[in-house]
Amino acid sequence: MAGQKQQKDIGLKILTLNCWGVPVPVVCKHRNERMPAIGDAVANSDLDVAVFQEIWHKGDFDILKQRISKTLPYSHYFYSGSIGSGLCVFSKWPIGQTLYHRFDPNGYAHKVQHGDWFGGKGVGLAVITVGGVTLNVYITHIHAEYNRENDEYLAHRIAQAFSLSQFVKLTSLGADLSLVCGDLNLEPVDLGYRLILTNAGLGDCWLDKMTSDTSDKAGLTCDCPGNSYCPSKSAGKRIDYILYKAGNGVEATVSKCDVTMGRVPGKAFSYSDHEGVQAEITVKNSQNSIVPTPDPKTEVTPLLEESLGLLDEGLTVTRSGTRFFTIFAVLCLLLAYIITVVHIPYPLDFFVGVFRVALILATGYGVVQTLVMIRSEVHGLEAAREDVKNLLQHLKS
Amino acid sequence: MAGQKQQKDIGLKILTLNCWGVPVPVVCKHRNERMPAIGDAVANSDLDVAVFQEIWHKGDFDILKQRISKTLPYSHYFYSGSIGSGLCVFSKWPIGQTLYHRFDPNGYAHKVQHGDWFGGKGVGLAVITVGGVTLNVYITHIHAEYNRENDEYLAHRIAQAFSLSQFVKLTSLGADLSLVCGDLNLEPVDLGYRLILTNAGLGDCWLDKMTSDTSDKAGLTCDCPGNSYCPSKSAGKRIDYILYKAGNGVEATVSKCDVTMGRVPGKAFSYSDHEGVQAEITVKNSQNSIVPTPDPKTEVTPLLEESLGLLDEGLTVTRSGTRFFTIFAVLCLLLAYIITVVHIPYPLDFFVGVFRVALILATGYGVVQTLVMIRSEVHGLEAAREDVKNLLQHLKS
């Protein structure tokens, strides 16, 4: 544990990659070739820990496990939601403890094309102990943005970013090194990114690195022009991260950080539609037993205040959905009734019959939305708002 | 923080009560009289912290807040699910940080009469700092048992108990005193209770108390013969608890623990259908800087192995539900089709029409169960199983 006199001196290499493992053949290209290639790349590396996102299909995890297990024999998949969290971790050292913390709210069930709701998104924690060093590896994948100009999920994503930061802050007190890895779906200028770093007291490996082989100095990881699955003229963005924090009595140095896992050797395509991020971090004892934390007045407080405003806006929009879905359900039921009592001649009656079935199902959906889903979303946002308020009050006192 | 030389010396009184706040008039008796009475009892007490379960109605929380706020000015309600977690906390001291960890799985949506699913059950954490002492107050309400002889929720409840123990263990490292309070819906002989205590390293205030005014030496809190809402011949059980753990460098003593909040003075009814539990705990610095933890080989390991067996049984039952609901959906659709093509004479056609609507909705429900709900339940149980396996492996190594 941190703060004891035991010698702590390790160096570790860690990789994070959003693998684009959507199990829909036409939409998600070369999945059957990319997954073994990712596995082989990790198996032939000198990595100590590798974490992945978007491993939605259990078969893909098995492929990775089969290829990687000789190099990184310990692994864990974080099951969640109806299609899985997509998150997993491979480690050279035994994974002692695991815990999955699910985010709430997490998008909408009716946005099937987005699908985040079905993944039961959250943050997975794997506690690894090696050479007297307790390593907390957090893997996460925050709800996607989809539309940067008009982000209908903004309040959800702020709630998730805050929940992640609180979870990391409150579970990392016993760790010598905490690493928060994954696709945050947040750019460095975004409120959510700044909230995670300042509230959880994390550094960004890419920013704090001593050296790097990466030619792209912006460290872009998504929508990169060099990626085979992205338009060559896309601007690119940095949304995949390895964030880190040293425990008390410990000093962590990011000796190297690279954007990696670009094109598959000998193939015309990339490993994924994201690039990976790899970092080398050394951990050793330090006389500075207290880890510096951000100054609440100047750093955390304004971010919490900004978050509060966005959560309140999100709540207003969400609550207005109750009236919409109530009217929707009533109209569907009314229309179903009208096409039942009005005589429809053959052969039209068959199609009208199918339409009636759809209307009845839509009515049921509207009722479930009103009575269950929207209420649940409101509670998720209210929970985030109250948590933010408590922390704000605490920091101001 | 624990382990520092700062003087830590406080005594605190804490109460937990399941308030039976089901907002259904006929089912839940005297709610409008009991809630203000509970508020007044706490307001006129010398309590430092009070936590409640089954405050499902926001109006009830407001009543409690209004009555209690002069004595315990700080409060927090843990919003969750579509009807709320029912969990809240009142404190004499400011609540600095809060975090809600939702359990998964958590019963079934179609068991509307049980309703646990709609509450989004979990554990709420409130971090309170007073006089240099960091106090972690956890409030929880595990899924109910309903049928002790044939507990269809057993795997869910084991998963929740384990998740609670992991969450407490991993978030309590910075606390000088951790208190896990609430209705565990587990008796002291139950696996879940033993799992929580041993895995999280908690003591039970009722067992460790130095003194008590309670006449019932079994400390029963539910189905008590003296409770106005329980049959006079019921055996009673102990399922409401205040569990505790001291941090490093700190010693905690349970000077007193009582079963309390029985009959409302001057009324013919009790405060709730549960009794409350109240404890007085003193915290002071200690030379024993390392808190004793249960021996993994003899205490935690066998409980984890037993849990694993029950989770596997639960998974088998859950998976078999996929076939059941698929057949259910097909039969409902088939029947809806048959009663559509067969001529039904007036006035029977109206009732058959209503029945057809019900069949179509049932078909939709069967599809959602198969594609979403059961898959989600399987993932929740698999997550618990993998977490248990990791810990088991870790303890055996």
PDB file of C-alpha atoms in Angstrom, chain A residues 1 4 58 74-85 94-102 104 117-118 125 127 129 136 162-163 166-167 169-175 199 248 290 333 337 340 350 356-358 360-361 363-365 371-373 375-380 382-383 385-388 390-394 397, chain B residues 1 4 58 74-85 94-102 104 117-118 125 127 129 136 162-163 166-167 169-175 199 248 290 333 337 340 350 356-358 360-361 363-365 371-373 375-380 382-383 385-388 390-394 397:
ATOM      1  CA  MET A   1       0.000   0.000   0.000  1.00  0.00           C
ATOM      2  CA  GLN A   4       4.775   2.348   3.468  1.00  0.00           C
ATOM      3  CA  LYS A  58     -17.606 -12.443 -26.988  1.00  0.00           C
ATOM      4  CA  TYR A  74      -4.295 -12.577 -17.283  1.00  0.00           C
ATOM      5  CA  SER A  75      -7.448 -11.025 -18.687  1.00  0.00           C
ATOM      6  CA  HIS A  76     -10.873  -9.779 -17.719  1.00  0.00           C
ATOM      7  CA  TYR A  77     -13.964  -8.838 -19.703  1.00  0.00           C
ATOM      8  CA  PHE A  78     -16.419  -6.394 -18.127  1.00  0.00           C
ATOM      9  CA  TYR A  79     -19.897  -7.775 -18.826  1.00  0.00           C
ATOM     10  CA  SER A  80     -22.690  -5.195 -18.805  1.00  0.00           C
ATOM     11  CA  GLY A  81     -25.956  -4.243 -20.480  1.00  0.00           C
ATOM     12  CA  SER A  82     -27.542  -6.382 -23.168  1.00  0.00           C
ATOM     13  CA  ILE A  83     -24.583  -6.327 -25.578  1.00  0.00           C
ATOM     14  CA  GLY A  84     -21.680  -6.006 -23.121  1.00  0.00           C
ATOM     15  CA  SER A  85     -19.614  -2.987 -22.113  1.00  0.00           C
ATOM     16  CA  PRO A  94      -2.473 -11.321 -12.010  1.00  0.00           C
ATOM     17  CA  ILE A  95      -5.650  -9.248 -11.792  1.00  0.00           C
ATOM     18  CA  GLY A  96      -6.544  -9.421  -8.115  1.00  0.00           C
ATOM     19  CA  GLN A  97      -9.819  -7.553  -7.943  1.00  0.00           C
ATOM     20  CA  THR A  98     -12.344  -6.219 -10.402  1.00  0.00           C
ATOM     21  CA  LEU A  99     -15.402  -3.991 -10.140  1.00  0.00           C
ATOM     22  CA  TYR A 100     -17.617  -2.459 -12.796  1.00  0.00           C
ATOM     23  CA  HIS A 101     -19.320   0.874 -12.112  1.00  0.00           C
ATOM     24  CA  ARG A 102     -22.159   1.496 -14.525  1.00  0.00           C
ATOM     25  CA  ASP A 104     -26.501   6.401 -15.315  1.00  0.00           C
ATOM     26  CA  TRP A 117     -27.785   2.335 -24.156  1.00  0.00           C
ATOM     27  CA  PHE A 118     -27.529  -1.384 -24.951  1.00  0.00           C
ATOM     28  CA  LEU A 125     -11.584  -1.266 -12.428  1.00  0.00           C
ATOM     29  CA  VAL A 127      -6.574  -3.942  -9.337  1.00  0.00           C
ATOM     30  CA  THR A 129      -0.411  -5.881  -7.575  1.00  0.00           C
ATOM     31  CA  ASN A 136      -5.450   0.477 -10.412  1.00  0.00           C
ATOM     32  CA  PHE A 162     -18.343  13.381 -13.418  1.00  0.00           C
ATOM     33  CA  SER A 163     -19.309   9.888 -12.256  1.00  0.00           C
ATOM     34  CA  GLN A 166     -15.765  10.551  -8.570  1.00  0.00           C
ATOM     35  CA  PHE A 167     -15.359   6.790  -8.911  1.00  0.00           C
ATOM     36  CA  LYS A 169     -11.087   9.629  -6.901  1.00  0.00           C
ATOM     37  CA  LEU A 170     -12.865   7.504  -4.302  1.00  0.00           C
ATOM     38  CA  THR A 171     -11.377   4.130  -5.305  1.00  0.00           C
ATOM     39  CA  SER A 172      -7.780   5.168  -6.003  1.00  0.00           C
ATOM     40  CA  LEU A 173      -6.733   6.056  -2.455  1.00  0.00           C
ATOM     41  CA  GLY A 174      -5.000   2.716  -1.924  1.00  0.00           C
ATOM     42  CA  ALA A 175      -3.232   2.641  -5.284  1.00  0.00           C
ATOM     43  CA  ASN A 199     -11.683  16.312 -10.096  1.00  0.00           C
ATOM     44  CA  ASN A 248       1.144   8.988  -1.750  1.00  0.00           C
ATOM     45  CA  ILE A 290       1.489  13.931  -0.425  1.00  0.00           C
ATOM     46  CA  LEU A 333     -53.892   4.226 -29.707  1.00  0.00           C
ATOM     47  CA  TYR A 337     -58.851   2.341 -32.883  1.00  0.00           C
ATOM     48  CA  THR A 340     -60.114  -0.943 -36.521  1.00  0.00           C
ATOM     49  CA  PHE A 350     -53.730  -7.013 -44.527  1.00  0.00           C
ATOM     50  CA  ARG A 356     -52.349  -1.603 -36.484  1.00  0.00           C
ATOM     51  CA  VAL A 357     -49.915  -4.027 -34.840  1.00  0.00           C
ATOM     52  CA  ALA A 358     -47.167  -1.409 -35.204  1.00  0.00           C
ATOM     53  CA  ILE A 360     -50.299  -0.902 -30.706  1.00  0.00           C
ATOM     54  CA  LEU A 361     -46.630  -1.665 -30.099  1.00  0.00           C
ATOM     55  CA  THR A 363     -48.532   2.799 -27.844  1.00  0.00           C
ATOM     56  CA  GLY A 364     -46.918   0.342 -25.447  1.00  0.00           C
ATOM     57  CA  TYR A 365     -43.542   1.896 -26.141  1.00  0.00           C
ATOM     58  CA  LEU A 371     -43.644   5.748 -16.903  1.00  0.00           C
ATOM     59  CA  VAL A 372     -40.216   4.109 -16.789  1.00  0.00           C
ATOM     60  CA  MET A 373     -37.498   5.345 -19.149  1.00  0.00           C
ATOM     61  CA  ARG A 375     -38.346   8.909 -15.068  1.00  0.00           C
ATOM     62  CA  SER A 376     -35.167   6.835 -14.898  1.00  0.00           C
ATOM     63  CA  GLU A 377     -33.257   9.328 -17.054  1.00  0.00           C
ATOM     64  CA  VAL A 378     -34.484  12.223 -14.903  1.00  0.00           C
ATOM     65  CA  HIS A 379     -33.288  10.399 -11.785  1.00  0.00           C
ATOM     66  CA  GLY A 380     -29.885   9.713 -13.351  1.00  0.00           C
ATOM     67  CA  GLU A 382     -30.791  14.497 -10.801  1.00  0.00           C
ATOM     68  CA  ALA A 383     -28.330  12.139  -9.084  1.00  0.00           C
ATOM     69  CA  ARG A 385     -26.700  17.214 -10.283  1.00  0.00           C
ATOM     70  CA  GLU A 386     -26.980  16.528  -6.523  1.00  0.00           C
ATOM     71  CA  ASP A 387     -23.517  14.907  -6.448  1.00  0.00           C
ATOM     72  CA  VAL A 388     -22.049  17.946  -8.221  1.00  0.00           C
ATOM     73  CA  ASN A 390     -22.536  18.468  -2.759  1.00  0.00           C
ATOM     74  CA  LEU A 391     -18.970  18.634  -4.025  1.00  0.00           C
ATOM     75  CA  LEU A 392     -19.370  22.287  -4.973  1.00  0.00           C
ATOM     76  CA  GLN A 393     -20.687  23.125  -1.507  1.00  0.00           C
ATOM     77  CA  HIS A 394     -17.829  21.151   0.027  1.00  0.00           C
ATOM     78  CA  SER A 397     -16.817  25.753   2.511  1.00  0.00           C
TER      79      SER A 397
ATOM     80  CA  MET B   1      -6.847  10.994   6.387  1.00  0.00           C
ATOM     81  CA  GLN B   4      -1.638  10.791   9.977  1.00  0.00           C
ATOM     82  CA  LYS B  58     -40.068  12.725  -3.086  1.00  0.00           C
ATOM     83  CA  TYR B  74     -27.394  18.368   5.772  1.00  0.00           C
ATOM     84  CA  SER B  75     -29.149  15.777   3.657  1.00  0.00           C
ATOM     85  CA  HIS B  76     -28.888  13.847   0.422  1.00  0.00           C
ATOM     86  CA  TYR B  77     -31.342  11.738  -1.553  1.00  0.00           C
ATOM     87  CA  PHE B  78     -29.906   9.062  -3.869  1.00  0.00           C
ATOM     88  CA  TYR B  79     -31.918   9.283  -7.096  1.00  0.00           C
ATOM     89  CA  SER B  80     -31.986   6.074  -9.149  1.00  0.00           C
ATOM     90  CA  GLY B  81     -34.194   3.956 -11.391  1.00  0.00           C
ATOM     91  CA  SER B  82     -37.691   5.012 -12.347  1.00  0.00           C
ATOM     92  CA  ILE B  83     -39.072   5.297  -8.795  1.00  0.00           C
ATOM     93  CA  GLY B  84     -35.896   6.264  -6.909  1.00  0.00           C
ATOM     94  CA  SER B  85     -33.558   4.194  -4.755  1.00  0.00           C
ATOM     95  CA  PRO B  94     -21.673  18.721   5.878  1.00  0.00           C
ATOM     96  CA  ILE B  95     -21.810  15.945   3.301  1.00  0.00           C
ATOM     97  CA  GLY B  96     -18.727  16.561   1.183  1.00  0.00           C
ATOM     98  CA  GLN B  97     -18.992  13.949  -1.518  1.00  0.00           C
ATOM     99  CA  THR B  98     -21.603  11.518  -2.732  1.00  0.00           C
ATOM    100  CA  LEU B  99     -21.619   8.623  -5.188  1.00  0.00           C
ATOM    101  CA  TYR B 100     -24.279   6.057  -6.027  1.00  0.00           C
ATOM    102  CA  HIS B 101     -23.219   2.592  -7.167  1.00  0.00           C
ATOM    103  CA  ARG B 102     -26.084   0.772  -8.834  1.00  0.00           C
ATOM    104  CA  ASP B 104     -26.703  -5.189 -11.595  1.00  0.00           C
ATOM    105  CA  TRP B 117     -36.310  -3.439 -10.517  1.00  0.00           C
ATOM    106  CA  PHE B 118     -37.986  -0.029 -10.731  1.00  0.00           C
ATOM    107  CA  LEU B 125     -21.900   6.667  -0.368  1.00  0.00           C
ATOM    108  CA  VAL B 127     -18.362  11.166   2.646  1.00  0.00           C
ATOM    109  CA  THR B 129     -15.508  15.015   7.324  1.00  0.00           C
ATOM    110  CA  ASN B 136     -17.818   7.098   4.908  1.00  0.00           C
ATOM    111  CA  PHE B 162     -20.724  -9.171  -3.366  1.00  0.00           C
ATOM    112  CA  SER B 163     -20.889  -5.915  -5.344  1.00  0.00           C
ATOM    113  CA  GLN B 166     -16.306  -4.851  -3.228  1.00  0.00           C
ATOM    114  CA  PHE B 167     -17.537  -1.257  -3.478  1.00  0.00           C
ATOM    115  CA  LYS B 169     -13.697  -2.383   0.331  1.00  0.00           C
ATOM    116  CA  LEU B 170     -12.385  -0.344  -2.619  1.00  0.00           C
ATOM    117  CA  THR B 171     -13.822   3.040  -1.568  1.00  0.00           C
ATOM    118  CA  SER B 172     -13.159   2.912   2.182  1.00  0.00           C
ATOM    119  CA  LEU B 173      -9.350   3.051   2.107  1.00  0.00           C
ATOM    120  CA  GLY B 174      -9.275   6.777   2.858  1.00  0.00           C
ATOM    121  CA  ALA B 175     -11.880   6.666   5.613  1.00  0.00           C
ATOM    122  CA  ASN B 199     -14.986  -9.451   2.186  1.00  0.00           C
ATOM    123  CA  ASN B 248      -5.660   2.557   9.684  1.00  0.00           C
ATOM    124  CA  ILE B 290      -3.030  -1.773  10.537  1.00  0.00           C
ATOM    125  CA  LEU B 333     -48.471 -13.487 -32.063  1.00  0.00           C
ATOM    126  CA  TYR B 337     -53.381 -13.696 -35.817  1.00  0.00           C
ATOM    127  CA  THR B 340     -57.979 -11.666 -36.307  1.00  0.00           C
ATOM    128  CA  PHE B 350     -65.098  -5.784 -28.789  1.00  0.00           C
ATOM    129  CA  ARG B 356     -55.835  -8.893 -29.351  1.00  0.00           C
ATOM    130  CA  VAL B 357     -54.260  -5.627 -28.189  1.00  0.00           C
ATOM    131  CA  ALA B 358     -53.060  -7.407 -25.039  1.00  0.00           C
ATOM    132  CA  ILE B 360     -49.735  -7.854 -29.417  1.00  0.00           C
ATOM    133  CA  LEU B 361     -48.296  -6.011 -26.418  1.00  0.00           C
ATOM    134  CA  THR B 363     -45.570 -10.303 -28.106  1.00  0.00           C
ATOM    135  CA  GLY B 364     -43.563  -7.080 -27.961  1.00  0.00           C
ATOM    136  CA  TYR B 365     -42.778  -7.750 -24.313  1.00  0.00           C
ATOM    137  CA  LEU B 371     -33.271  -9.602 -26.897  1.00  0.00           C
ATOM    138  CA  VAL B 372     -32.620  -7.100 -24.111  1.00  0.00           C
ATOM    139  CA  MET B 373     -33.661  -7.967 -20.564  1.00  0.00           C
ATOM    140  CA  ARG B 375     -29.172 -10.761 -22.049  1.00  0.00           C
ATOM    141  CA  SER B 376     -28.676  -7.898 -19.603  1.00  0.00           C
ATOM    142  CA  GLU B 377     -29.435 -10.148 -16.614  1.00  0.00           C
ATOM    143  CA  VAL B 378     -27.010 -12.787 -17.922  1.00  0.00           C
ATOM    144  CA  HIS B 379     -24.305 -10.133 -18.252  1.00  0.00           C
ATOM    145  CA  GLY B 380     -24.966  -8.867 -14.719  1.00  0.00           C
ATOM    146  CA  GLU B 382     -21.562 -13.118 -15.477  1.00  0.00           C
ATOM    147  CA  ALA B 383     -19.934  -9.882 -14.271  1.00  0.00           C
ATOM    148  CA  ARG B 385     -19.171 -14.458 -11.378  1.00  0.00           C
ATOM    149  CA  GLU B 386     -15.987 -13.146 -13.056  1.00  0.00           C
ATOM    150  CA  ASP B 387     -15.377 -10.663 -10.218  1.00  0.00           C
ATOM    151  CA  VAL B 388     -15.755 -13.475  -7.670  1.00  0.00           C
ATOM    152  CA  ASN B 390     -10.732 -13.033  -9.894  1.00  0.00           C
ATOM    153  CA  LEU B 391     -10.837 -12.454  -6.147  1.00  0.00           C
ATOM    154  CA  LEU B 392     -10.817 -16.190  -5.471  1.00  0.00           C
ATOM    155  CA  GLN B 393      -7.781 -16.663  -7.714  1.00  0.00           C
ATOM    156  CA  HIS B 394      -6.084 -13.723  -6.000  1.00  0.00           C
ATOM    157  CA  SER B 397      -2.267 -17.304  -5.026  1.00  0.00           C
TER     158      SER B 397
END
